[in-house]
PDB file of C-alpha atoms in Angstrom:
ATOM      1  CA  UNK A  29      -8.604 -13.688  -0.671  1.00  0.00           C
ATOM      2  CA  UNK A  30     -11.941 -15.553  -0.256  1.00  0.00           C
ATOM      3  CA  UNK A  31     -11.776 -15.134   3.770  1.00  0.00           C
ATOM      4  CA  UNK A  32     -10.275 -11.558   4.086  1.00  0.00           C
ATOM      5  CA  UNK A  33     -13.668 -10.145   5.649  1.00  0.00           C
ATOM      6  CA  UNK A  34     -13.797 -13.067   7.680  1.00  0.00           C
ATOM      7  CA  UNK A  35     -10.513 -14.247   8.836  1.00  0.00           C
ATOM      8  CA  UNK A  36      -7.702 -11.180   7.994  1.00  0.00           C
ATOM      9  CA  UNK A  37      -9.346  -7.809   8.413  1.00  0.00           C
ATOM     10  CA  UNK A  38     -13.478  -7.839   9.334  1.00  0.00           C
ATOM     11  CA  UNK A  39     -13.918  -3.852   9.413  1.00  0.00           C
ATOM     12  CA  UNK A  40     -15.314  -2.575   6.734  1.00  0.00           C
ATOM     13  CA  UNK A  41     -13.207   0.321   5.041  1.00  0.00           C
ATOM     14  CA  UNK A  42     -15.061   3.683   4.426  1.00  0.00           C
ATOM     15  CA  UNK A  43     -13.014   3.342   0.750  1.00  0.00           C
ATOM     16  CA  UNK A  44     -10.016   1.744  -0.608  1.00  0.00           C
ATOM     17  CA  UNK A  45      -6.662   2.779  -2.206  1.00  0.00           C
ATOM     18  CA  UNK A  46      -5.398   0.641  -4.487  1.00  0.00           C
ATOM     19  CA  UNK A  47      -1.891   0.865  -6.035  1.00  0.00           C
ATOM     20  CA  UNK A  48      -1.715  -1.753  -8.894  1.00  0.00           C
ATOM     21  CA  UNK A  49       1.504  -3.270 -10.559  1.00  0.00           C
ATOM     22  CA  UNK A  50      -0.191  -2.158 -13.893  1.00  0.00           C
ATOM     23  CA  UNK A  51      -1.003   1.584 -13.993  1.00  0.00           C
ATOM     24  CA  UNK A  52       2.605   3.105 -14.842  1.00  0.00           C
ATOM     25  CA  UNK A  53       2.785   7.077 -15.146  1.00  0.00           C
ATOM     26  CA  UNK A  54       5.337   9.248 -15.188  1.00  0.00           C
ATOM     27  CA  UNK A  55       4.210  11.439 -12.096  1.00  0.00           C
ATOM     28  CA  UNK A  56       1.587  10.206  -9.252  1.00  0.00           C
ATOM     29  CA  UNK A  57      -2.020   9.856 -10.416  1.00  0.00           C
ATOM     30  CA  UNK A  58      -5.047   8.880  -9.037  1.00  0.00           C
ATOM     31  CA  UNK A  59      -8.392   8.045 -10.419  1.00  0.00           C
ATOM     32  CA  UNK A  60     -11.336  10.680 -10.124  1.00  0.00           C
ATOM     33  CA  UNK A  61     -14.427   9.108 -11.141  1.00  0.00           C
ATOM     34  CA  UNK A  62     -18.255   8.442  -9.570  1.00  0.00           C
ATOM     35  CA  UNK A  63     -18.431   4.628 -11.153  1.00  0.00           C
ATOM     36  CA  UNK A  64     -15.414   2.367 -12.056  1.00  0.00           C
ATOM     37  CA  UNK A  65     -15.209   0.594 -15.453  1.00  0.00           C
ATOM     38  CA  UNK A  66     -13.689  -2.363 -15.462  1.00  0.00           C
ATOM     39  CA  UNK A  67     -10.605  -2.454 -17.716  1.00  0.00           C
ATOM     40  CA  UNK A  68      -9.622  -6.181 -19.744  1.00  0.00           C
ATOM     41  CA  UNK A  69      -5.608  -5.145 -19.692  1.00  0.00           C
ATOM     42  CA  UNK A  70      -4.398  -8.930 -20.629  1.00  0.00           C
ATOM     43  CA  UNK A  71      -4.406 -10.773 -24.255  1.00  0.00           C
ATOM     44  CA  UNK A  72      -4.906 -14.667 -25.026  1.00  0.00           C
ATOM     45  CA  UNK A  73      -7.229 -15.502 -22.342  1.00  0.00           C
ATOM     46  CA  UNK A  74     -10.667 -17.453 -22.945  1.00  0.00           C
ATOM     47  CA  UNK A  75     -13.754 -15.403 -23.617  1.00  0.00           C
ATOM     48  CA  UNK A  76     -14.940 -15.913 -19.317  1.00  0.00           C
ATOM     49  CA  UNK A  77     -12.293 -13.460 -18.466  1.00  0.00           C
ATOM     50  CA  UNK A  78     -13.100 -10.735 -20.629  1.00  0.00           C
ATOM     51  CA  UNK A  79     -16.965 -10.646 -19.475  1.00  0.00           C
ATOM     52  CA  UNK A  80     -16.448 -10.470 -15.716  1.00  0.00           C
ATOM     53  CA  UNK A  81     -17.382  -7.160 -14.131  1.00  0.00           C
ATOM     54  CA  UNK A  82     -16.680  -5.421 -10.811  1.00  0.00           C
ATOM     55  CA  UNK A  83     -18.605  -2.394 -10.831  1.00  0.00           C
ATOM     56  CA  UNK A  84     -17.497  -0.756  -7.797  1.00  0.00           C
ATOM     57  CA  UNK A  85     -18.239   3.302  -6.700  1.00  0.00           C
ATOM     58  CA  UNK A  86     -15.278   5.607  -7.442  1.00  0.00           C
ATOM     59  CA  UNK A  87     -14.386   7.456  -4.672  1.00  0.00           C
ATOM     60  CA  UNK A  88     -13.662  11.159  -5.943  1.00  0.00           C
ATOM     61  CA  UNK A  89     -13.012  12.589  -2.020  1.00  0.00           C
ATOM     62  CA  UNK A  90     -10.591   9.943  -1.441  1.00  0.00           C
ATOM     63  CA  UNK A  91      -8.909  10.711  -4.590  1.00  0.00           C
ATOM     64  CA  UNK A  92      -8.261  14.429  -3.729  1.00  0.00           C
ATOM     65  CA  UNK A  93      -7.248  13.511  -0.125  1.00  0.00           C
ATOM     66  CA  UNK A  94      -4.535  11.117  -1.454  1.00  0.00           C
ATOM     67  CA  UNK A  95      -4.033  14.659  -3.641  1.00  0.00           C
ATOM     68  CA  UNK A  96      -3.939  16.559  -1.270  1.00  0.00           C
ATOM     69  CA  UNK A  97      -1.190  14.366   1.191  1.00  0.00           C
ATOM     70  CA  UNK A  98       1.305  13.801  -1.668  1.00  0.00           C
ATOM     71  CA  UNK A  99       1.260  17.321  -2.553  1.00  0.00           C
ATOM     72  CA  UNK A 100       1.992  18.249   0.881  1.00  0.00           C
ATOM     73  CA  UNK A 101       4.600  15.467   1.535  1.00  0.00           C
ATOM     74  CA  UNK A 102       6.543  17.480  -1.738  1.00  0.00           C
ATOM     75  CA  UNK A 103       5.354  15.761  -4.466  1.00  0.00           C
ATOM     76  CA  UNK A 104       4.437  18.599  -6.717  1.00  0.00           C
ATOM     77  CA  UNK A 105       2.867  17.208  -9.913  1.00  0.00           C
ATOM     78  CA  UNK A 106      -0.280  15.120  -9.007  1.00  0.00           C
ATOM     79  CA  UNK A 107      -2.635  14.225 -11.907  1.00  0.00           C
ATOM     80  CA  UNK A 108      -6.386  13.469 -11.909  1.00  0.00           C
ATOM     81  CA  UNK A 109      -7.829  10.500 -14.374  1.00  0.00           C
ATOM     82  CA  UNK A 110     -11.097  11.587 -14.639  1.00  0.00           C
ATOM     83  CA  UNK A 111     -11.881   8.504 -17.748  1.00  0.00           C
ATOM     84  CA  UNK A 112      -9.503   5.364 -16.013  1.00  0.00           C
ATOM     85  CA  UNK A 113     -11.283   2.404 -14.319  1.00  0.00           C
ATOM     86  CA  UNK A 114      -9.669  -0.483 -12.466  1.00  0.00           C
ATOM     87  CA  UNK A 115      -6.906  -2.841 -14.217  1.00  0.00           C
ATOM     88  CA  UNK A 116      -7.000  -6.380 -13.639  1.00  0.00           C
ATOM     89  CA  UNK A 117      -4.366  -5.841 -10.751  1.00  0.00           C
ATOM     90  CA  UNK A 118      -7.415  -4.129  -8.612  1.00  0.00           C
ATOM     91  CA  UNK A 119     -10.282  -5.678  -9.482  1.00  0.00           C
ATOM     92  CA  UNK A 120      -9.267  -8.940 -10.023  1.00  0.00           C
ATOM     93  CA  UNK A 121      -8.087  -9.373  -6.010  1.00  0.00           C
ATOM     94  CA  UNK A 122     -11.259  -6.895  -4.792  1.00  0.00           C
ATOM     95  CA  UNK A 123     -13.488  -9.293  -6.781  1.00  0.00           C
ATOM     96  CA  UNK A 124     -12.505 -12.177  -4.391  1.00  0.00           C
ATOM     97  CA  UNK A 125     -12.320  -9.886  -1.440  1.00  0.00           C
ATOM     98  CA  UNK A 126     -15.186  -7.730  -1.613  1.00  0.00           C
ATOM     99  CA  UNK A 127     -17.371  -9.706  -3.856  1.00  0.00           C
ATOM    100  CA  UNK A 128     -20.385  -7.319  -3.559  1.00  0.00           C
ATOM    101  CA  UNK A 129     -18.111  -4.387  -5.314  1.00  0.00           C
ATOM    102  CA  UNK A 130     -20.027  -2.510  -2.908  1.00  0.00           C
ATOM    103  CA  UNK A 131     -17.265   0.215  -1.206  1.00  0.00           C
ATOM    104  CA  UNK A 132     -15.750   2.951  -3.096  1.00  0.00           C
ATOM    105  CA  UNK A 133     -12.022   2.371  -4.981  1.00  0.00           C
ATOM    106  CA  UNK A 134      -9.410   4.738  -5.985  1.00  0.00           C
ATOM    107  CA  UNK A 135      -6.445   3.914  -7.523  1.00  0.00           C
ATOM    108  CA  UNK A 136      -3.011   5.573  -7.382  1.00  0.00           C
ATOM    109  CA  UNK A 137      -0.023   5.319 -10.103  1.00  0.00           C
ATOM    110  CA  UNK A 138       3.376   3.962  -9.911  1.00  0.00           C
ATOM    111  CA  UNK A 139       6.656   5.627 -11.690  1.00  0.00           C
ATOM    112  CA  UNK A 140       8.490   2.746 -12.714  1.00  0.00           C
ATOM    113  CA  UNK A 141      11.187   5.469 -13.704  1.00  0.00           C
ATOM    114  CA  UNK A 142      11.635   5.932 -10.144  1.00  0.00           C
ATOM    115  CA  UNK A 143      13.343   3.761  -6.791  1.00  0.00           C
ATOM    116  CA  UNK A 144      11.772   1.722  -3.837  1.00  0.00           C
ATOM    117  CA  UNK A 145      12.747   4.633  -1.808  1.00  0.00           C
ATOM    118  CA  UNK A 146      10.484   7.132  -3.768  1.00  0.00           C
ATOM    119  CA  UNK A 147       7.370   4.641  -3.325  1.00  0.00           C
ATOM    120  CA  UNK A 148       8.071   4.279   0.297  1.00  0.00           C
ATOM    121  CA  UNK A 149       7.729   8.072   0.817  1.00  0.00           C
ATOM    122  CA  UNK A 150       5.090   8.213  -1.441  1.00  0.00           C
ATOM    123  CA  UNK A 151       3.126   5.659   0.908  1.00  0.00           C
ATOM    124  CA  UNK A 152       4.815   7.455   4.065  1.00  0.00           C
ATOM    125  CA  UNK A 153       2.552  10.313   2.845  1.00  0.00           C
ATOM    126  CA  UNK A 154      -0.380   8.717   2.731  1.00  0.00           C
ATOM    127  CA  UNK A 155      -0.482   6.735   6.738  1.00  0.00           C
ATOM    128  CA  UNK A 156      -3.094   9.546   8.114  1.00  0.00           C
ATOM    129  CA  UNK A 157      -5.736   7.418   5.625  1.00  0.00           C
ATOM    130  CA  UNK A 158      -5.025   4.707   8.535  1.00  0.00           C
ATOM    131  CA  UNK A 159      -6.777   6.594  10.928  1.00  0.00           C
ATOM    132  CA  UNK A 160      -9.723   7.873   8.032  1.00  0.00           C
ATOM    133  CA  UNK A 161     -10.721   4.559   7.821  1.00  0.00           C
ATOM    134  CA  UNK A 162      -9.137   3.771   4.368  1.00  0.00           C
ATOM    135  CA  UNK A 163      -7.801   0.368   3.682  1.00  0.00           C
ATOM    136  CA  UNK A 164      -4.349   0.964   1.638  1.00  0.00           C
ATOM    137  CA  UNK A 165      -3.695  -2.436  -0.839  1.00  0.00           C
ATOM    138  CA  UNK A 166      -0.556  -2.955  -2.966  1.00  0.00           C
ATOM    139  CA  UNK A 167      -1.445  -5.283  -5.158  1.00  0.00           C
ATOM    140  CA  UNK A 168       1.806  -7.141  -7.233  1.00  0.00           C
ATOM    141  CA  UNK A 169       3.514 -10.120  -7.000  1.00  0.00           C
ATOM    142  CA  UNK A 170       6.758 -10.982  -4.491  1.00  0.00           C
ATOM    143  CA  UNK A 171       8.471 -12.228  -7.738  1.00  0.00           C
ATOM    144  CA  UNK A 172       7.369 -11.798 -10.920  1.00  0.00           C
ATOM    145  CA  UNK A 173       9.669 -12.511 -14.156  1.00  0.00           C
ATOM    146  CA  UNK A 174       7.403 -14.026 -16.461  1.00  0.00           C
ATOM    147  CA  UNK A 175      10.287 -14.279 -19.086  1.00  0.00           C
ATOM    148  CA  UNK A 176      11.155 -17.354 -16.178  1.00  0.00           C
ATOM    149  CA  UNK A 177       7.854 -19.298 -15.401  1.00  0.00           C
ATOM    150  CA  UNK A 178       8.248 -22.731 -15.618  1.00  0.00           C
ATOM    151  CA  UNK A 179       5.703 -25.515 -16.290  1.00  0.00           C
ATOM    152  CA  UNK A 180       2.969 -25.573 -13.739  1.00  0.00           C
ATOM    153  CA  UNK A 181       3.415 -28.255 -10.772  1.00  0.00           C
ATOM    154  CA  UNK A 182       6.970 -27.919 -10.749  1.00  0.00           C
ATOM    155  CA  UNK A 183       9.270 -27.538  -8.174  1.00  0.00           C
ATOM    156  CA  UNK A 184      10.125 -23.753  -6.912  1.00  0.00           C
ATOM    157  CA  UNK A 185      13.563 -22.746  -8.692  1.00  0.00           C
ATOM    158  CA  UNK A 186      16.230 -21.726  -6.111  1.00  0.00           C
ATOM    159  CA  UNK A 187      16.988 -17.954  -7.090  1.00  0.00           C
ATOM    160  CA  UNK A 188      13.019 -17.358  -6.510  1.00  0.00           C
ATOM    161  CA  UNK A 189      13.013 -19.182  -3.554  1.00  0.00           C
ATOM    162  CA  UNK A 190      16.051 -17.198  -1.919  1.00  0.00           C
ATOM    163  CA  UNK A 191      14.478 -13.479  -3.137  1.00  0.00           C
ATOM    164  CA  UNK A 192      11.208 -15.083  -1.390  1.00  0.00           C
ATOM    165  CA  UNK A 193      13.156 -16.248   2.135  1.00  0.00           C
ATOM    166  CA  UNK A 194      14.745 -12.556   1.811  1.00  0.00           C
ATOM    167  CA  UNK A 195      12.046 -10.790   1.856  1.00  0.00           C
ATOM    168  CA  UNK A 196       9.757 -12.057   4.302  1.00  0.00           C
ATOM    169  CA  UNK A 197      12.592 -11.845   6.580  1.00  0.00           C
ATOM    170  CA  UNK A 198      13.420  -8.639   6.014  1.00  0.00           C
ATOM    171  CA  UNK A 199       9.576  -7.272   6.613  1.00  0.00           C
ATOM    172  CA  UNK A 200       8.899  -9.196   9.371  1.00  0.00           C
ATOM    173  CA  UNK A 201      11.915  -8.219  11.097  1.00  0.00           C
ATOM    174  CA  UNK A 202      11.106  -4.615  10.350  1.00  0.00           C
ATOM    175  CA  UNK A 203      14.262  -3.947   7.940  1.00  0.00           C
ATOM    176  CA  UNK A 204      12.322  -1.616   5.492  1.00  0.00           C
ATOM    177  CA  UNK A 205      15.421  -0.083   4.137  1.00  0.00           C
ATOM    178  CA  UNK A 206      16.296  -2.949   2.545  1.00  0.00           C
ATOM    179  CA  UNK A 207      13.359  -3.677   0.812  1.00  0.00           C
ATOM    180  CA  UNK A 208      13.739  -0.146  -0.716  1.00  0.00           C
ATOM    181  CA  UNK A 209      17.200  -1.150  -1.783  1.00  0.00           C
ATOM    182  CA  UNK A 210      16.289  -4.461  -2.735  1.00  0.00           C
ATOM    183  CA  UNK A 211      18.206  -4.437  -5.699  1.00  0.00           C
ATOM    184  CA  UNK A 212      21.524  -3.902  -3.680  1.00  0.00           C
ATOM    185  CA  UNK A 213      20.602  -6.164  -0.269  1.00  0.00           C
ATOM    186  CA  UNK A 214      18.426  -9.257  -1.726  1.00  0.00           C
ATOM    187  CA  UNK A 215      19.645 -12.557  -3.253  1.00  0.00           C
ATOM    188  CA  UNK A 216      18.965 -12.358  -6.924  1.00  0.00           C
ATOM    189  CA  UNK A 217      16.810  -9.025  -6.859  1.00  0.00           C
ATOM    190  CA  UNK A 218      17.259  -8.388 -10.574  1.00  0.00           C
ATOM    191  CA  UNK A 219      16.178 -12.016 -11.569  1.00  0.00           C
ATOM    192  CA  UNK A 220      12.749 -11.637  -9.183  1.00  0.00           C
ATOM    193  CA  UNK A 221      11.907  -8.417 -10.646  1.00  0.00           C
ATOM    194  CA  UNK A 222      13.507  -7.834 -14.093  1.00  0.00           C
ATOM    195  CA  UNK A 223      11.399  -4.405 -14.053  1.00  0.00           C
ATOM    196  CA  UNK A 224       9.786  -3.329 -10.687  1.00  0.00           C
ATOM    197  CA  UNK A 225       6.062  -2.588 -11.989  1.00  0.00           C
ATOM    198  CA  UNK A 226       5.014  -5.228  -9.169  1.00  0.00           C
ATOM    199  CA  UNK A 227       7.258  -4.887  -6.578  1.00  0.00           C
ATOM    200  CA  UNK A 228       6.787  -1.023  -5.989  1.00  0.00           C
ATOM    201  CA  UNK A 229       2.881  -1.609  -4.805  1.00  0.00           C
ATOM    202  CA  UNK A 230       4.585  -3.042  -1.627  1.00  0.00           C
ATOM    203  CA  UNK A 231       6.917  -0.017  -1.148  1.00  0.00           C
ATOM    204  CA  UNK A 232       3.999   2.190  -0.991  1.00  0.00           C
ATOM    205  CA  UNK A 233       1.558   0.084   1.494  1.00  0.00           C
ATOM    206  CA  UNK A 234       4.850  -0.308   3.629  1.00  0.00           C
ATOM    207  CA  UNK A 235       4.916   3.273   3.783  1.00  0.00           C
ATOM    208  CA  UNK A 236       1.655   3.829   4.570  1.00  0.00           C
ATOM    209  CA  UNK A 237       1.485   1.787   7.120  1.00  0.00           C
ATOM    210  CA  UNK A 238       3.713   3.853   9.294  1.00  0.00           C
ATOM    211  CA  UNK A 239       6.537   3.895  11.291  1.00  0.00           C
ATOM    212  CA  UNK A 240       5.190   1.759  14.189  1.00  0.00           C
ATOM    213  CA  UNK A 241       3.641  -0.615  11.784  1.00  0.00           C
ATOM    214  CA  UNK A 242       3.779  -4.570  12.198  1.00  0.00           C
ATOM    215  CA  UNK A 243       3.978  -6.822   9.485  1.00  0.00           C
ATOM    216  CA  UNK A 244       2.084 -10.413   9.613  1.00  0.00           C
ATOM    217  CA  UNK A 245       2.601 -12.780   6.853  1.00  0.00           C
ATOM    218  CA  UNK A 246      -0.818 -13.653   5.662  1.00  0.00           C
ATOM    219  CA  UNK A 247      -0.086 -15.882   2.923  1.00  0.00           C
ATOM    220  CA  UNK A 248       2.410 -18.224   1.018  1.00  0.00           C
ATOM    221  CA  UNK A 249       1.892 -20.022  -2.442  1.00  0.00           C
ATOM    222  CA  UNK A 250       4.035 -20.270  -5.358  1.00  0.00           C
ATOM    223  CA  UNK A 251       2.869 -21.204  -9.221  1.00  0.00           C
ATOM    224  CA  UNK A 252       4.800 -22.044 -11.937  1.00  0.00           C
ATOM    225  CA  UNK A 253       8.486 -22.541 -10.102  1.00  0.00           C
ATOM    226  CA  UNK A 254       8.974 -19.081  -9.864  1.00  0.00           C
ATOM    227  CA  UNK A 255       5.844 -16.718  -8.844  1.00  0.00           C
ATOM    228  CA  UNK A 256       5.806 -16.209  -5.574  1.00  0.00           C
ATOM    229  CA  UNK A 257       2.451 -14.816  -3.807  1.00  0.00           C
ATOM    230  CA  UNK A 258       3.886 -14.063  -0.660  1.00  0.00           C
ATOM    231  CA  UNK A 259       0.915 -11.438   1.042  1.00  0.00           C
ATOM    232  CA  UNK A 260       1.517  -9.402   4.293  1.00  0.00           C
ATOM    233  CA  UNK A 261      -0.987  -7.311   6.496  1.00  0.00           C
ATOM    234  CA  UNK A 262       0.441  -4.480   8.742  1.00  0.00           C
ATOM    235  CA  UNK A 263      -1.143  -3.518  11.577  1.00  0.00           C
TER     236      UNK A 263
END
């Protein structure tokens, strides 16, 4: 995360779109405000945690352009937030990426009532931000059953590890359909994702990336035996 600017993508986005594992709606919803708060959505963790701040711009045009392209695309109801900030599962990557907090951030809703198909065509919507100058982040976790996590150090346990094998093959090959039937095609689908609040992030960004788009595996790392942080960039 440290060396994005430097190593994985140097421009430097007009604004970002950021589609976090933890803002669940029922219909698509983005974030209209001028200055993001930063919201403290976890529990139990030291005192540190809960005084970090990313105080980045909002970014109220690119929030009615995202608007705008879902409603065209068909998707009818499309709120406004004009109160929410950024949950931990936006600011907490940005912070490392963009340290300054310095470029403008809208967020956009998942529907966790919804399918991997639904996101996809949600992000398929959204690829003329590619050529606005809009870098599109899904931001979740390649497995993530915390009900599972095993004591830190340990070895990776196998039904993580085959989801994990699955699904880097299956991007980097280009077999999107798949992915938005994971549940069906991968090894153990239910077990990575017991509910898909942070899988669907990756359904949209593969849809916005477009039809000609070319996935690079960026990073690999597991913690505790089963939480796989498997990142991809498409170009």
């Amino acid at each position: 995360m440290q060396s994005w600017q430097d190593k994985i993508f140097t421009q430097r986005p007009k604004a970002i779109l950021i589609i976090s594992g933890h803002w669940e709606t029922s219909v698509p919803t983005v974030n209209v405000v001028d200055q993001n708060d930063t919201i403290y959505d976890f529990y139990g963790f030291p005192k540190p945690m809960y005084e970090l701040k990313y105080p980045a711009p909002g970014a109220p045009e690119l929030a009615q352009r995202v608007k705008e392209l879902l409603t065209g695309a068909g998707f009818k109801d499309v709120k406004e937030d004009k109160a929410r900030g950024l949950d931990h599962g936006a600011w907490v990557p940005l912070m490392l990426m963009y340290p300054k907090a310095d470029i403008p951030v809208c967020q956009l809703s998942i529907q966790t009532d919804m399918d991997g198909t639904y996101h996809f065509n949600m992000g398929r919507a959204l690829t003329p931000l590619r050529e606005e100058g809009i870098l599109v982040i899904g931001s979740g976790s390649a497995t993530h059953n915390l009900k599972a996590i095993r004591i830190a150090g340990g070895p990776v346990v196998p039904w993580a590890l085959d989801f994990d094998t699955w699904l880097r093959k299956s991007i980097l090959s280009g077999r999107y359909e798949d992915v938005n039937h994971y549940e069906k095609k991968a090894p153990s689908g239910k077990m990575a994702h017991p509910w898909p609040d942070h899988f669907y992030p990756l359904h949209v960004a593969l849809g916005a990336a477009g039809a000609n788009a070319k996935a690079e595996l960026i990073h690999n790392s597991w913690s505790h035996g089963s939480l796989s942080y498997t990142s991809f960039r498409f170009t």
